[in-house]
Amino acid sequence: MTSAFEPVPPDPWTPPQVPPPVRTRTNPWHLLLAAAAGAALVGALWAGLDLADSGAPISTPATSGEAFDLRGTFTLYSGGYGYGTCGGSGGYSDITTGTTVTVYNAAGTVLSQGALGTGRPNGAGSCVFSLAAPNVPAGEKFYLVEVSHRGRIMVQPEDARNGNVALSLGN
């Protein structure tokens, strides 16, 4: 006998009731704002690429008469000594007399290659090498100088031309 207060179990085969999806209307101002923001982004990218000129040099290529020899010093801290000269040891063993010095322009084109000169001790385990790269074309906005494979360092044209390049490595 069933009581009037006893609940009736639900039919297990009846699918659950899902409310119909609620449809909202897109505000036309939101669409207009998104379109304007997208157009502004595309315009800014276009202007930026136009100003960068896709990496092309701004100045005209230098003639051979406008070339100069880049000169300066390279100081290696934690260098090793040997018979009046010095050079790198351990992780710096690639730094020694004759190590390649490469000069690049802003676009990454190699402009010149030179070498480190003989190193001389400078106290506390440091070595100072002369640095030179011949026939560097004039007229660049800046130069990137790399010793061995140790990364490119930006050098201003005045410093490059006047022999005021002073690079260092180590702690």
PDB file of C-alpha atoms in Angstrom:
ATOM      1  CA  MET A   1       0.000   0.000   0.000  1.00  0.00           C
ATOM      2  CA  THR A   2       1.288   3.399  -0.937  1.00  0.00           C
ATOM      3  CA  SER A   3       0.978   6.339   1.304  1.00  0.00           C
ATOM      4  CA  ALA A   4      -0.136   9.667  -0.084  1.00  0.00           C
ATOM      5  CA  PHE A   5       2.957  11.270   1.430  1.00  0.00           C
ATOM      6  CA  GLU A   6       5.449   8.853  -0.012  1.00  0.00           C
ATOM      7  CA  PRO A   7       7.410  10.362  -2.982  1.00  0.00           C
ATOM      8  CA  VAL A   8       7.193   8.671  -6.316  1.00  0.00           C
ATOM      9  CA  PRO A   9      10.648   7.801  -7.723  1.00  0.00           C
ATOM     10  CA  PRO A  10      11.434   9.440 -11.068  1.00  0.00           C
ATOM     11  CA  ASP A  11      11.387   7.399 -14.220  1.00  0.00           C
ATOM     12  CA  PRO A  12      15.062   6.478 -14.929  1.00  0.00           C
ATOM     13  CA  TRP A  13      14.485   6.630 -18.702  1.00  0.00           C
ATOM     14  CA  THR A  14      13.320  10.203 -18.823  1.00  0.00           C
ATOM     15  CA  PRO A  15      16.060  12.609 -20.035  1.00  0.00           C
ATOM     16  CA  PRO A  16      16.863  15.502 -17.684  1.00  0.00           C
ATOM     17  CA  GLN A  17      15.231  18.809 -18.408  1.00  0.00           C
ATOM     18  CA  VAL A  18      17.748  21.249 -19.980  1.00  0.00           C
ATOM     19  CA  PRO A  19      16.724  24.868 -20.252  1.00  0.00           C
ATOM     20  CA  PRO A  20      16.796  26.261 -23.788  1.00  0.00           C
ATOM     21  CA  PRO A  21      19.918  28.313 -24.635  1.00  0.00           C
ATOM     22  CA  VAL A  22      19.669  31.973 -23.861  1.00  0.00           C
ATOM     23  CA  ARG A  23      20.285  34.128 -26.901  1.00  0.00           C
ATOM     24  CA  THR A  24      21.833  37.499 -26.344  1.00  0.00           C
ATOM     25  CA  ARG A  25      22.129  40.260 -28.825  1.00  0.00           C
ATOM     26  CA  THR A  26      25.583  41.613 -29.688  1.00  0.00           C
ATOM     27  CA  ASN A  27      25.839  45.287 -29.048  1.00  0.00           C
ATOM     28  CA  PRO A  28      26.702  47.016 -32.336  1.00  0.00           C
ATOM     29  CA  TRP A  29      29.005  49.416 -30.461  1.00  0.00           C
ATOM     30  CA  HIS A  30      31.131  46.466 -29.312  1.00  0.00           C
ATOM     31  CA  LEU A  31      31.544  45.329 -32.925  1.00  0.00           C
ATOM     32  CA  LEU A  32      32.463  48.842 -34.027  1.00  0.00           C
ATOM     33  CA  LEU A  33      34.986  49.196 -31.188  1.00  0.00           C
ATOM     34  CA  ALA A  34      36.612  45.827 -32.018  1.00  0.00           C
ATOM     35  CA  ALA A  35      36.894  46.749 -35.699  1.00  0.00           C
ATOM     36  CA  ALA A  36      38.459  50.122 -34.874  1.00  0.00           C
ATOM     37  CA  ALA A  37      40.968  48.518 -32.481  1.00  0.00           C
ATOM     38  CA  GLY A  38      41.943  45.926 -35.113  1.00  0.00           C
ATOM     39  CA  ALA A  39      42.416  48.619 -37.755  1.00  0.00           C
ATOM     40  CA  ALA A  40      44.545  50.690 -35.365  1.00  0.00           C
ATOM     41  CA  LEU A  41      46.746  47.672 -34.586  1.00  0.00           C
ATOM     42  CA  VAL A  42      47.280  46.877 -38.266  1.00  0.00           C
ATOM     43  CA  GLY A  43      48.052  50.546 -38.981  1.00  0.00           C
ATOM     44  CA  ALA A  44      50.585  50.728 -36.148  1.00  0.00           C
ATOM     45  CA  LEU A  45      52.356  47.576 -37.352  1.00  0.00           C
ATOM     46  CA  TRP A  46      52.436  48.873 -40.907  1.00  0.00           C
ATOM     47  CA  ALA A  47      53.855  52.232 -39.820  1.00  0.00           C
ATOM     48  CA  GLY A  48      56.443  50.537 -37.605  1.00  0.00           C
ATOM     49  CA  LEU A  49      57.644  48.302 -40.416  1.00  0.00           C
ATOM     50  CA  ASP A  50      57.732  51.258 -42.781  1.00  0.00           C
ATOM     51  CA  LEU A  51      59.864  53.261 -40.324  1.00  0.00           C
ATOM     52  CA  ALA A  52      62.195  50.317 -39.804  1.00  0.00           C
ATOM     53  CA  ASP A  53      62.506  50.084 -43.594  1.00  0.00           C
ATOM     54  CA  SER A  54      62.690  46.299 -43.298  1.00  0.00           C
ATOM     55  CA  GLY A  55      66.301  46.384 -42.059  1.00  0.00           C
ATOM     56  CA  ALA A  56      67.721  48.226 -45.065  1.00  0.00           C
ATOM     57  CA  PRO A  57      70.524  50.680 -44.313  1.00  0.00           C
ATOM     58  CA  ILE A  58      69.415  54.299 -44.171  1.00  0.00           C
ATOM     59  CA  SER A  59      72.638  55.744 -45.503  1.00  0.00           C
ATOM     60  CA  THR A  60      74.144  55.126 -48.883  1.00  0.00           C
ATOM     61  CA  PRO A  61      76.821  52.447 -49.065  1.00  0.00           C
ATOM     62  CA  ALA A  62      80.262  53.743 -48.224  1.00  0.00           C
ATOM     63  CA  THR A  63      82.955  53.820 -50.835  1.00  0.00           C
ATOM     64  CA  SER A  64      86.408  52.394 -50.181  1.00  0.00           C
ATOM     65  CA  GLY A  65      87.687  55.928 -49.446  1.00  0.00           C
ATOM     66  CA  GLU A  66      85.318  56.213 -46.494  1.00  0.00           C
ATOM     67  CA  ALA A  67      86.517  53.095 -44.670  1.00  0.00           C
ATOM     68  CA  PHE A  68      88.379  53.237 -41.364  1.00  0.00           C
ATOM     69  CA  ASP A  69      90.196  50.833 -39.061  1.00  0.00           C
ATOM     70  CA  LEU A  70      88.235  50.033 -35.914  1.00  0.00           C
ATOM     71  CA  ARG A  71      90.586  49.935 -32.922  1.00  0.00           C
ATOM     72  CA  GLY A  72      90.260  49.562 -29.182  1.00  0.00           C
ATOM     73  CA  THR A  73      90.837  47.249 -26.238  1.00  0.00           C
ATOM     74  CA  PHE A  74      89.345  44.011 -24.977  1.00  0.00           C
ATOM     75  CA  THR A  75      89.765  43.241 -21.268  1.00  0.00           C
ATOM     76  CA  LEU A  76      89.425  39.651 -20.082  1.00  0.00           C
ATOM     77  CA  TYR A  77      88.881  39.280 -16.358  1.00  0.00           C
ATOM     78  CA  SER A  78      89.967  35.927 -14.850  1.00  0.00           C
ATOM     79  CA  GLY A  79      92.547  35.381 -17.576  1.00  0.00           C
ATOM     80  CA  GLY A  80      95.645  33.210 -17.273  1.00  0.00           C
ATOM     81  CA  TYR A  81      99.298  34.139 -17.593  1.00  0.00           C
ATOM     82  CA  GLY A  82     102.108  32.526 -19.500  1.00  0.00           C
ATOM     83  CA  TYR A  83     105.641  33.817 -20.143  1.00  0.00           C
ATOM     84  CA  GLY A  84     104.909  37.551 -20.379  1.00  0.00           C
ATOM     85  CA  THR A  85     101.663  37.194 -22.324  1.00  0.00           C
ATOM     86  CA  CYS A  86      98.226  36.332 -21.116  1.00  0.00           C
ATOM     87  CA  GLY A  87      95.095  34.690 -22.408  1.00  0.00           C
ATOM     88  CA  GLY A  88      91.920  33.001 -21.359  1.00  0.00           C
ATOM     89  CA  SER A  89      91.789  29.699 -19.523  1.00  0.00           C
ATOM     90  CA  GLY A  90      89.013  27.273 -18.652  1.00  0.00           C
ATOM     91  CA  GLY A  91      85.753  28.618 -20.056  1.00  0.00           C
ATOM     92  CA  TYR A  92      87.639  31.528 -21.602  1.00  0.00           C
ATOM     93  CA  SER A  93      90.247  29.455 -23.442  1.00  0.00           C
ATOM     94  CA  ASP A  94      88.971  30.792 -26.794  1.00  0.00           C
ATOM     95  CA  ILE A  95      90.242  34.278 -25.875  1.00  0.00           C
ATOM     96  CA  THR A  96      93.895  34.615 -26.882  1.00  0.00           C
ATOM     97  CA  THR A  97      96.133  36.447 -29.338  1.00  0.00           C
ATOM     98  CA  GLY A  98      94.601  36.159 -32.819  1.00  0.00           C
ATOM     99  CA  THR A  99      90.999  35.517 -31.689  1.00  0.00           C
ATOM    100  CA  THR A 100      88.582  36.726 -34.371  1.00  0.00           C
ATOM    101  CA  VAL A 101      86.933  40.135 -34.041  1.00  0.00           C
ATOM    102  CA  THR A 102      83.893  40.587 -36.316  1.00  0.00           C
ATOM    103  CA  VAL A 103      82.155  43.894 -37.087  1.00  0.00           C
ATOM    104  CA  TYR A 104      78.491  43.865 -38.228  1.00  0.00           C
ATOM    105  CA  ASN A 105      76.012  46.530 -39.286  1.00  0.00           C
ATOM    106  CA  ALA A 106      72.496  46.878 -37.834  1.00  0.00           C
ATOM    107  CA  ALA A 107      71.115  44.331 -40.323  1.00  0.00           C
ATOM    108  CA  GLY A 108      73.676  41.723 -39.212  1.00  0.00           C
ATOM    109  CA  THR A 109      75.832  41.882 -42.336  1.00  0.00           C
ATOM    110  CA  VAL A 110      79.536  41.272 -41.734  1.00  0.00           C
ATOM    111  CA  LEU A 111      81.440  44.477 -42.539  1.00  0.00           C
ATOM    112  CA  SER A 112      84.942  43.500 -41.423  1.00  0.00           C
ATOM    113  CA  GLN A 113      86.952  40.864 -39.601  1.00  0.00           C
ATOM    114  CA  GLY A 114      90.049  41.461 -37.541  1.00  0.00           C
ATOM    115  CA  ALA A 115      91.750  39.932 -34.524  1.00  0.00           C
ATOM    116  CA  LEU A 116      92.877  40.472 -30.970  1.00  0.00           C
ATOM    117  CA  GLY A 117      96.488  41.501 -30.522  1.00  0.00           C
ATOM    118  CA  THR A 118      98.878  40.227 -27.869  1.00  0.00           C
ATOM    119  CA  GLY A 119      97.424  40.379 -24.361  1.00  0.00           C
ATOM    120  CA  ARG A 120      99.248  41.981 -21.468  1.00  0.00           C
ATOM    121  CA  PRO A 121      98.631  41.350 -17.763  1.00  0.00           C
ATOM    122  CA  ASN A 122      96.691  44.080 -15.998  1.00  0.00           C
ATOM    123  CA  GLY A 123      96.671  42.846 -12.388  1.00  0.00           C
ATOM    124  CA  ALA A 124      94.264  40.636 -10.433  1.00  0.00           C
ATOM    125  CA  GLY A 125      94.244  38.011 -13.182  1.00  0.00           C
ATOM    126  CA  SER A 126      92.995  40.279 -15.954  1.00  0.00           C
ATOM    127  CA  CYS A 127      94.414  40.594 -19.481  1.00  0.00           C
ATOM    128  CA  VAL A 128      94.110  43.548 -21.844  1.00  0.00           C
ATOM    129  CA  PHE A 129      94.267  42.845 -25.581  1.00  0.00           C
ATOM    130  CA  SER A 130      94.442  45.311 -28.438  1.00  0.00           C
ATOM    131  CA  LEU A 131      91.481  44.972 -30.762  1.00  0.00           C
ATOM    132  CA  ALA A 132      91.486  45.833 -34.479  1.00  0.00           C
ATOM    133  CA  ALA A 133      89.321  45.327 -37.572  1.00  0.00           C
ATOM    134  CA  PRO A 134      90.449  46.912 -40.863  1.00  0.00           C
ATOM    135  CA  ASN A 135      88.471  48.693 -43.602  1.00  0.00           C
ATOM    136  CA  VAL A 136      85.167  49.156 -41.764  1.00  0.00           C
ATOM    137  CA  PRO A 137      82.753  51.083 -44.032  1.00  0.00           C
ATOM    138  CA  ALA A 138      81.693  54.458 -42.646  1.00  0.00           C
ATOM    139  CA  GLY A 139      78.128  55.724 -42.553  1.00  0.00           C
ATOM    140  CA  GLU A 140      76.373  53.180 -40.321  1.00  0.00           C
ATOM    141  CA  LYS A 141      74.030  54.257 -37.510  1.00  0.00           C
ATOM    142  CA  PHE A 142      75.946  51.938 -35.180  1.00  0.00           C
ATOM    143  CA  TYR A 143      78.252  48.932 -35.313  1.00  0.00           C
ATOM    144  CA  LEU A 144      78.030  45.559 -33.596  1.00  0.00           C
ATOM    145  CA  VAL A 145      81.395  44.147 -32.527  1.00  0.00           C
ATOM    146  CA  GLU A 146      81.844  40.495 -31.527  1.00  0.00           C
ATOM    147  CA  VAL A 147      84.961  38.836 -30.110  1.00  0.00           C
ATOM    148  CA  SER A 148      85.043  35.070 -30.785  1.00  0.00           C
ATOM    149  CA  HIS A 149      81.454  33.875 -30.268  1.00  0.00           C
ATOM    150  CA  ARG A 150      80.856  35.958 -27.145  1.00  0.00           C
ATOM    151  CA  GLY A 151      77.949  38.110 -28.359  1.00  0.00           C
ATOM    152  CA  ARG A 152      77.623  41.345 -30.273  1.00  0.00           C
ATOM    153  CA  ILE A 153      78.181  44.647 -28.480  1.00  0.00           C
ATOM    154  CA  MET A 154      76.820  47.895 -29.922  1.00  0.00           C
ATOM    155  CA  VAL A 155      79.424  50.592 -30.582  1.00  0.00           C
ATOM    156  CA  GLN A 156      78.641  54.164 -31.605  1.00  0.00           C
ATOM    157  CA  PRO A 157      80.175  55.347 -34.930  1.00  0.00           C
ATOM    158  CA  GLU A 158      82.237  58.091 -33.244  1.00  0.00           C
ATOM    159  CA  ASP A 159      83.812  55.591 -30.832  1.00  0.00           C
ATOM    160  CA  ALA A 160      84.480  53.103 -33.635  1.00  0.00           C
ATOM    161  CA  ARG A 161      86.159  55.709 -35.837  1.00  0.00           C
ATOM    162  CA  ASN A 162      88.179  57.329 -33.013  1.00  0.00           C
ATOM    163  CA  GLY A 163      89.606  54.116 -31.519  1.00  0.00           C
ATOM    164  CA  ASN A 164      87.508  54.368 -28.365  1.00  0.00           C
ATOM    165  CA  VAL A 165      86.131  50.818 -28.403  1.00  0.00           C
ATOM    166  CA  ALA A 166      86.521  49.240 -24.949  1.00  0.00           C
ATOM    167  CA  LEU A 167      84.980  45.786 -24.500  1.00  0.00           C
ATOM    168  CA  SER A 168      85.305  43.348 -21.592  1.00  0.00           C
ATOM    169  CA  LEU A 169      84.430  39.802 -20.591  1.00  0.00           C
ATOM    170  CA  GLY A 170      84.412  38.011 -17.236  1.00  0.00           C
ATOM    171  CA  ASN A 171      83.727  39.020 -13.680  1.00  0.00           C
TER     172      ASN A 171
END
